[in-house]
mmCIF file of C-alpha atoms and ligand atoms in Angstrom:
data_model
loop_
_atom_site.group_PDB
_atom_site.id
_atom_site.type_symbol
_atom_site.label_atom_id
_atom_site.label_comp_id
_atom_site.label_asym_id
_atom_site.label_seq_id
_atom_site.Cartn_x
_atom_site.Cartn_y
_atom_site.Cartn_z
ATOM 1 C CA MET A 1 -2.053 2.958 -3.820
ATOM 2 C CA LYS A 2 -4.806 5.420 -4.664
ATOM 3 C CA ILE A 3 -7.582 4.467 -7.071
ATOM 4 C CA THR A 4 -9.956 7.003 -8.602
ATOM 5 C CA PHE A 5 -13.083 6.101 -10.552
ATOM 6 C CA TYR A 6 -13.599 8.259 -13.652
ATOM 7 C CA GLY A 7 -16.814 6.592 -14.751
ATOM 8 C CA HIS A 8 -17.608 3.480 -16.797
ATOM 9 C CA ALA A 9 -14.361 1.435 -16.887
ATOM 10 C CA CYS A 10 -11.951 4.331 -16.466
ATOM 11 C CA LEU A 11 -9.671 4.336 -13.441
ATOM 12 C CA GLY A 12 -6.813 6.471 -12.256
ATOM 13 C CA ILE A 13 -4.228 4.600 -10.202
ATOM 14 C CA GLU A 14 -1.453 6.315 -8.308
ATOM 15 C CA VAL A 15 1.308 4.021 -7.122
ATOM 16 C CA SER A 16 4.900 4.848 -6.178
ATOM 17 C CA GLU A 17 4.253 8.398 -7.463
ATOM 18 C CA VAL A 18 3.450 7.053 -10.914
ATOM 19 C CA HIS A 19 0.093 7.893 -12.522
ATOM 20 C CA ILE A 20 -1.679 5.154 -14.408
ATOM 21 C CA LEU A 21 -4.889 5.690 -16.321
ATOM 22 C CA VAL A 22 -6.989 2.703 -17.369
ATOM 23 C CA ASP A 23 -9.454 2.620 -20.292
ATOM 24 C CA PRO A 24 -10.169 6.360 -20.683
ATOM 25 C CA PHE A 25 -13.754 6.936 -21.810
ATOM 26 C CA ILE A 26 -14.745 10.286 -20.364
ATOM 27 C CA SER A 27 -15.652 12.785 -23.098
ATOM 28 C CA GLY A 28 -18.250 10.338 -24.437
ATOM 29 C CA ASN A 29 -19.792 9.679 -21.039
ATOM 30 C CA PRO A 30 -22.386 12.322 -20.066
ATOM 31 C CA LYS A 31 -22.268 11.036 -16.478
ATOM 32 C CA ALA A 32 -18.567 12.017 -16.317
ATOM 33 C CA SER A 33 -19.039 15.578 -17.604
ATOM 34 C CA ASP A 34 -17.469 16.991 -14.416
ATOM 35 C CA ILE A 35 -14.149 15.310 -15.187
ATOM 36 C CA ASP A 36 -11.721 17.559 -17.060
ATOM 37 C CA ILE A 37 -9.590 15.281 -19.210
ATOM 38 C CA THR A 38 -7.008 17.998 -19.780
ATOM 39 C CA ALA A 39 -6.295 17.943 -16.029
ATOM 40 C CA LEU A 40 -5.687 14.186 -15.824
ATOM 41 C CA LYS A 41 -2.163 12.995 -15.125
ATOM 42 C CA ALA A 42 -0.871 9.882 -16.823
ATOM 43 C CA ASP A 43 2.561 8.326 -17.119
ATOM 44 C CA TYR A 44 0.985 5.155 -18.494
ATOM 45 C CA ILE A 45 -2.354 4.468 -20.148
ATOM 46 C CA LEU A 46 -3.447 0.841 -19.864
ATOM 47 C CA LEU A 47 -6.010 -0.343 -22.410
ATOM 48 C CA THR A 48 -7.775 -3.660 -21.817
ATOM 49 C CA HIS A 49 -9.164 -3.850 -25.363
ATOM 50 C CA ALA A 50 -10.029 -1.754 -28.409
ATOM 51 C CA HIS A 51 -13.719 -1.041 -27.861
ATOM 52 C CA GLN A 52 -14.746 2.595 -28.089
ATOM 53 C CA ASP A 53 -15.958 2.726 -24.486
ATOM 54 C CA HIS A 54 -12.372 1.927 -23.369
ATOM 55 C CA ILE A 55 -10.144 3.894 -25.761
ATOM 56 C CA LEU A 56 -12.115 7.006 -26.715
ATOM 57 C CA ASP A 57 -9.872 9.544 -24.946
ATOM 58 C CA ALA A 58 -6.596 7.604 -25.118
ATOM 59 C CA GLU A 59 -5.156 9.666 -27.965
ATOM 60 C CA THR A 60 -6.096 13.039 -26.472
ATOM 61 C CA ILE A 61 -4.714 12.154 -23.055
ATOM 62 C CA ALA A 62 -1.561 10.518 -24.457
ATOM 63 C CA LYS A 63 -0.926 13.694 -26.480
ATOM 64 C CA ASN A 64 -1.408 15.889 -23.398
ATOM 65 C CA THR A 65 0.710 13.769 -21.085
ATOM 66 C CA ASN A 66 3.208 11.839 -23.284
ATOM 67 C CA ALA A 67 1.981 8.718 -21.480
ATOM 68 C CA VAL A 68 3.152 5.304 -22.653
ATOM 69 C CA ILE A 69 0.228 3.244 -23.954
ATOM 70 C CA VAL A 70 0.283 -0.341 -22.668
ATOM 71 C CA SER A 71 -2.016 -2.921 -24.221
ATOM 72 C CA ASN A 72 -2.117 -6.090 -26.262
ATOM 73 C CA TYR A 73 0.144 -6.247 -29.320
ATOM 74 C CA GLU A 74 -2.508 -5.179 -31.828
ATOM 75 C CA VAL A 75 -3.828 -2.230 -29.827
ATOM 76 C CA ALA A 76 -0.302 -1.080 -28.946
ATOM 77 C CA THR A 77 0.825 -1.306 -32.587
ATOM 78 C CA HIS A 78 -2.213 0.727 -33.664
ATOM 79 C CA TYR A 79 -1.093 3.593 -31.412
ATOM 80 C CA GLU A 80 2.576 3.178 -32.294
ATOM 81 C CA LYS A 81 1.673 3.809 -35.960
ATOM 82 C CA LEU A 82 -0.022 7.025 -34.853
ATOM 83 C CA GLY A 83 3.245 8.147 -33.281
ATOM 84 C CA PHE A 84 2.627 7.311 -29.634
ATOM 85 C CA GLU A 85 5.073 5.603 -27.316
ATOM 86 C CA VAL A 86 3.762 2.131 -26.535
ATOM 87 C CA HIS A 87 4.551 -1.050 -24.661
ATOM 88 C CA PRO A 88 2.968 -4.105 -26.315
ATOM 89 C CA MET A 89 2.104 -7.176 -24.251
ATOM 90 C CA ASN A 90 0.182 -10.369 -24.737
ATOM 91 C CA HIS A 91 -1.665 -12.836 -22.563
ATOM 92 C CA GLY A 92 0.308 -14.421 -19.763
ATOM 93 C CA GLY A 93 3.157 -11.964 -20.145
ATOM 94 C CA GLN A 94 4.395 -9.704 -17.398
ATOM 95 C CA TRP A 95 6.835 -6.822 -17.179
ATOM 96 C CA ASP A 96 8.448 -4.885 -14.355
ATOM 97 C CA PHE A 97 7.476 -1.246 -14.809
ATOM 98 C CA GLU A 98 8.557 1.580 -12.519
ATOM 99 C CA PHE A 99 5.201 1.274 -10.696
ATOM 100 C CA GLY A 100 5.482 -2.496 -10.157
ATOM 101 C CA ASN A 101 4.872 -5.724 -11.987
ATOM 102 C CA LEU A 102 2.134 -5.759 -14.601
ATOM 103 C CA LYS A 103 0.657 -8.925 -16.092
ATOM 104 C CA TYR A 104 -1.754 -9.069 -19.019
ATOM 105 C CA VAL A 105 -4.261 -11.822 -18.292
ATOM 106 C CA ASN A 106 -7.115 -13.505 -20.097
ATOM 107 C CA ALA A 107 -10.565 -12.054 -20.536
ATOM 108 C CA ILE A 108 -13.489 -13.477 -22.454
ATOM 109 C CA HIS A 109 -14.929 -10.714 -24.612
ATOM 110 C CA THR A 110 -14.213 -9.201 -28.065
ATOM 111 C CA SER A 111 -11.882 -6.394 -29.127
ATOM 112 C CA SER A 112 -12.518 -4.530 -32.375
ATOM 113 C CA PHE A 113 -11.664 -0.871 -32.949
ATOM 114 C CA PRO A 114 -14.595 1.474 -33.608
ATOM 115 C CA ASP A 115 -13.975 1.150 -37.393
ATOM 116 C CA GLY A 116 -14.244 -2.637 -37.141
ATOM 117 C CA SER A 117 -10.517 -3.335 -37.500
ATOM 118 C CA TYR A 118 -8.883 -6.058 -35.431
ATOM 119 C CA GLY A 119 -8.016 -5.103 -31.874
ATOM 120 C CA GLY A 120 -6.340 -8.321 -30.801
ATOM 121 C CA GLN A 121 -7.769 -10.344 -27.963
ATOM 122 C CA PRO A 122 -9.121 -8.553 -24.881
ATOM 123 C CA GLY A 123 -7.474 -8.843 -21.511
ATOM 124 C CA GLY A 124 -7.265 -7.737 -17.935
ATOM 125 C CA PHE A 125 -4.346 -6.565 -15.821
ATOM 126 C CA VAL A 126 -2.833 -7.733 -12.556
ATOM 127 C CA ILE A 127 -0.735 -5.027 -10.918
ATOM 128 C CA GLU A 128 1.647 -5.986 -8.133
ATOM 129 C CA GLY A 129 2.390 -2.536 -6.836
ATOM 130 C CA GLU A 130 4.141 -1.195 -3.791
ATOM 131 C CA ARG A 131 2.651 -3.391 -0.996
ATOM 132 C CA LYS A 132 -0.733 -3.794 -2.731
ATOM 133 C CA ASN A 133 -1.914 -6.074 -5.496
ATOM 134 C CA ILE A 134 -4.945 -5.459 -7.650
ATOM 135 C CA TYR A 135 -6.708 -7.184 -10.527
ATOM 136 C CA ILE A 136 -8.492 -5.153 -13.180
ATOM 137 C CA ALA A 137 -10.649 -7.675 -14.984
ATOM 138 C CA GLY A 138 -11.540 -5.549 -18.021
ATOM 139 C CA ASP A 139 -14.653 -6.441 -19.940
ATOM 140 C CA THR A 140 -15.050 -10.152 -19.393
ATOM 141 C CA ALA A 141 -17.341 -13.027 -18.721
ATOM 142 C CA LEU A 142 -16.784 -15.123 -15.640
ATOM 143 C CA THR A 143 -13.966 -17.461 -16.619
ATOM 144 C CA MET A 144 -12.145 -20.366 -14.981
ATOM 145 C CA ASP A 145 -8.867 -18.637 -15.907
ATOM 146 C CA MET A 146 -9.517 -16.277 -12.995
ATOM 147 C CA LYS A 147 -8.599 -19.190 -10.723
ATOM 148 C CA LEU A 148 -5.012 -18.919 -11.956
ATOM 149 C CA ILE A 149 -4.520 -15.447 -10.472
ATOM 150 C CA PRO A 150 -4.423 -16.344 -6.746
ATOM 151 C CA LEU A 151 -1.927 -19.143 -7.476
ATOM 152 C CA GLN A 152 0.612 -16.352 -7.972
ATOM 153 C CA THR A 153 -0.820 -13.180 -6.515
ATOM 154 C CA GLN A 154 -2.612 -12.488 -3.268
ATOM 155 C CA LEU A 155 -5.002 -9.724 -4.222
ATOM 156 C CA ASP A 156 -5.947 -6.769 -2.049
ATOM 157 C CA LEU A 157 -8.652 -5.614 -4.449
ATOM 158 C CA ALA A 158 -10.419 -7.019 -7.508
ATOM 159 C CA ILE A 159 -12.077 -4.644 -9.966
ATOM 160 C CA PHE A 160 -14.922 -6.343 -11.806
ATOM 161 C CA PRO A 161 -17.440 -5.320 -14.429
ATOM 162 C CA ILE A 162 -20.875 -5.776 -12.910
ATOM 163 C CA GLY A 163 -23.281 -4.201 -15.411
ATOM 164 C CA ASP A 164 -24.242 -7.483 -17.118
ATOM 165 C CA ASN A 165 -25.350 -7.748 -20.770
ATOM 166 C CA PHE A 166 -21.867 -7.041 -22.258
ATOM 167 C CA THR A 167 -19.876 -8.487 -19.318
ATOM 168 C CA MET A 168 -20.378 -10.338 -16.045
ATOM 169 C CA GLY A 169 -23.287 -9.268 -13.921
ATOM 170 C CA ILE A 170 -23.544 -9.260 -10.139
ATOM 171 C CA ASP A 171 -24.049 -12.993 -9.595
ATOM 172 C CA ASP A 172 -21.117 -13.958 -11.829
ATOM 173 C CA ALA A 173 -18.945 -11.276 -10.231
ATOM 174 C CA ILE A 174 -19.613 -12.880 -6.846
ATOM 175 C CA LEU A 175 -18.353 -16.204 -8.247
ATOM 176 C CA ALA A 176 -15.387 -14.383 -9.807
ATOM 177 C CA SER A 177 -14.538 -13.015 -6.390
ATOM 178 C CA ASP A 178 -14.399 -16.612 -5.103
ATOM 179 C CA PHE A 179 -12.225 -17.606 -8.075
ATOM 180 C CA VAL A 180 -9.648 -14.866 -7.424
ATOM 181 C CA GLN A 181 -9.878 -15.344 -3.635
ATOM 182 C CA CYS A 182 -10.522 -11.680 -2.925
ATOM 183 C CA ASP A 183 -13.578 -10.463 -1.046
ATOM 184 C CA LYS A 184 -12.929 -6.772 -1.580
ATOM 185 C CA ILE A 185 -14.443 -5.764 -4.898
ATOM 186 C CA LEU A 186 -14.688 -2.487 -6.755
ATOM 187 C CA GLY A 187 -17.484 -2.585 -9.314
ATOM 188 C CA TYR A 188 -17.234 -0.829 -12.672
ATOM 189 C CA HIS A 189 -18.799 -0.925 -16.146
ATOM 190 C CA PHE A 190 -22.331 -0.214 -14.896
ATOM 191 C CA ASP A 191 -24.998 2.491 -15.320
ATOM 192 C CA THR A 192 -23.275 4.226 -18.274
ATOM 193 C CA PHE A 193 -25.984 3.238 -20.717
ATOM 194 C CA GLY A 194 -29.364 1.550 -20.518
ATOM 195 C CA TYR A 195 -28.144 -2.000 -21.109
ATOM 196 C CA ILE A 196 -25.963 -1.940 -17.999
ATOM 197 C CA GLU A 197 -28.020 -0.096 -15.400
ATOM 198 C CA ILE A 198 -27.999 -1.827 -12.026
ATOM 199 C CA ASP A 199 -29.720 -1.546 -8.667
ATOM 200 C CA HIS A 200 -26.893 -0.406 -6.370
ATOM 201 C CA GLU A 201 -28.485 -1.480 -3.104
ATOM 202 C CA GLU A 202 -29.376 -4.922 -4.393
ATOM 203 C CA ALA A 203 -25.848 -5.382 -5.801
ATOM 204 C CA LYS A 204 -24.219 -4.419 -2.493
ATOM 205 C CA ARG A 205 -26.603 -6.616 -0.512
ATOM 206 C CA LYS A 206 -25.886 -9.667 -2.688
ATOM 207 C CA PHE A 207 -22.141 -9.291 -2.037
ATOM 208 C CA PHE A 208 -22.738 -8.568 1.649
ATOM 209 C CA ASP A 209 -24.815 -11.757 1.974
ATOM 210 C CA LYS A 210 -21.745 -13.718 0.808
ATOM 211 C CA ASP A 211 -19.482 -11.905 3.334
ATOM 212 C CA LYS A 212 -17.995 -9.801 0.564
ATOM 213 C CA ASP A 213 -17.613 -6.058 0.204
ATOM 214 C CA LEU A 214 -18.737 -4.407 -3.042
ATOM 215 C CA MET A 215 -17.640 -0.784 -3.367
ATOM 216 C CA LEU A 216 -19.363 1.493 -5.854
ATOM 217 C CA LEU A 217 -17.646 4.861 -6.170
ATOM 218 C CA ASP A 218 -19.141 8.097 -7.416
ATOM 219 C CA ILE A 219 -17.464 9.437 -10.527
ATOM 220 C CA GLY A 220 -14.382 11.334 -9.359
ATOM 221 C CA GLU A 221 -14.293 9.546 -6.000
ATOM 222 C CA SER A 222 -11.119 7.813 -4.772
ATOM 223 C CA ILE A 223 -10.156 5.038 -2.399
ATOM 224 C CA GLU A 224 -6.805 4.456 -0.754
ATOM 225 C CA LEU A 225 -5.462 0.929 -0.403
HETATM 226 NI NI1 NI B 301 -15.848 -4.082 -24.514
HETATM 227 MN MN1 MN B 302 -16.983 -2.036 -22.438
#
């Protein structure tokens, strides 16, 4: 499994030769200006919720790639009405896709579209892929529901928002890592705008002090699991 960070909460995931793109927000992110969205591959676009900083480029990329948009029922239906191929899910539900098993799990946050219309309830995703399992928390507070994940899935990587203000910050993400029983963390949803700027060294040190590994990737950088 290869995971590429495209800035903010946008990830590219390559598993079993399938390309997954999560929460595309690139054209609106000046820090990601080196990423060419027309060059991105996507068989599936996963959307955690309807906020602008997670869906901005979904339509453009879905048009370019014919990707299937996977999200909660309300977000999926929104894109279905626009003519896109979708796969609606809801909390606690899972489905076997060609890349592995995908479960839509709880997140504590909000989920309105940029025009204020209802975007369902926000979520995260657990992917049980070929030999590796990951949890993409989405925008969320620390929540006890995270403790449910390791009852069913032994995670190899947890991807947590760490920018604070709109989501968990560093200290809550450390507790979240205990809750999901995974000490290997990829941080996202930080530095994009002023409210969520973090001190990278301090963040890494806080995880390190708890015997955990926080990875912070440069935009465009990849890791292999
Ligand atoms: Ni959000
Ligand atoms: Mn967000």
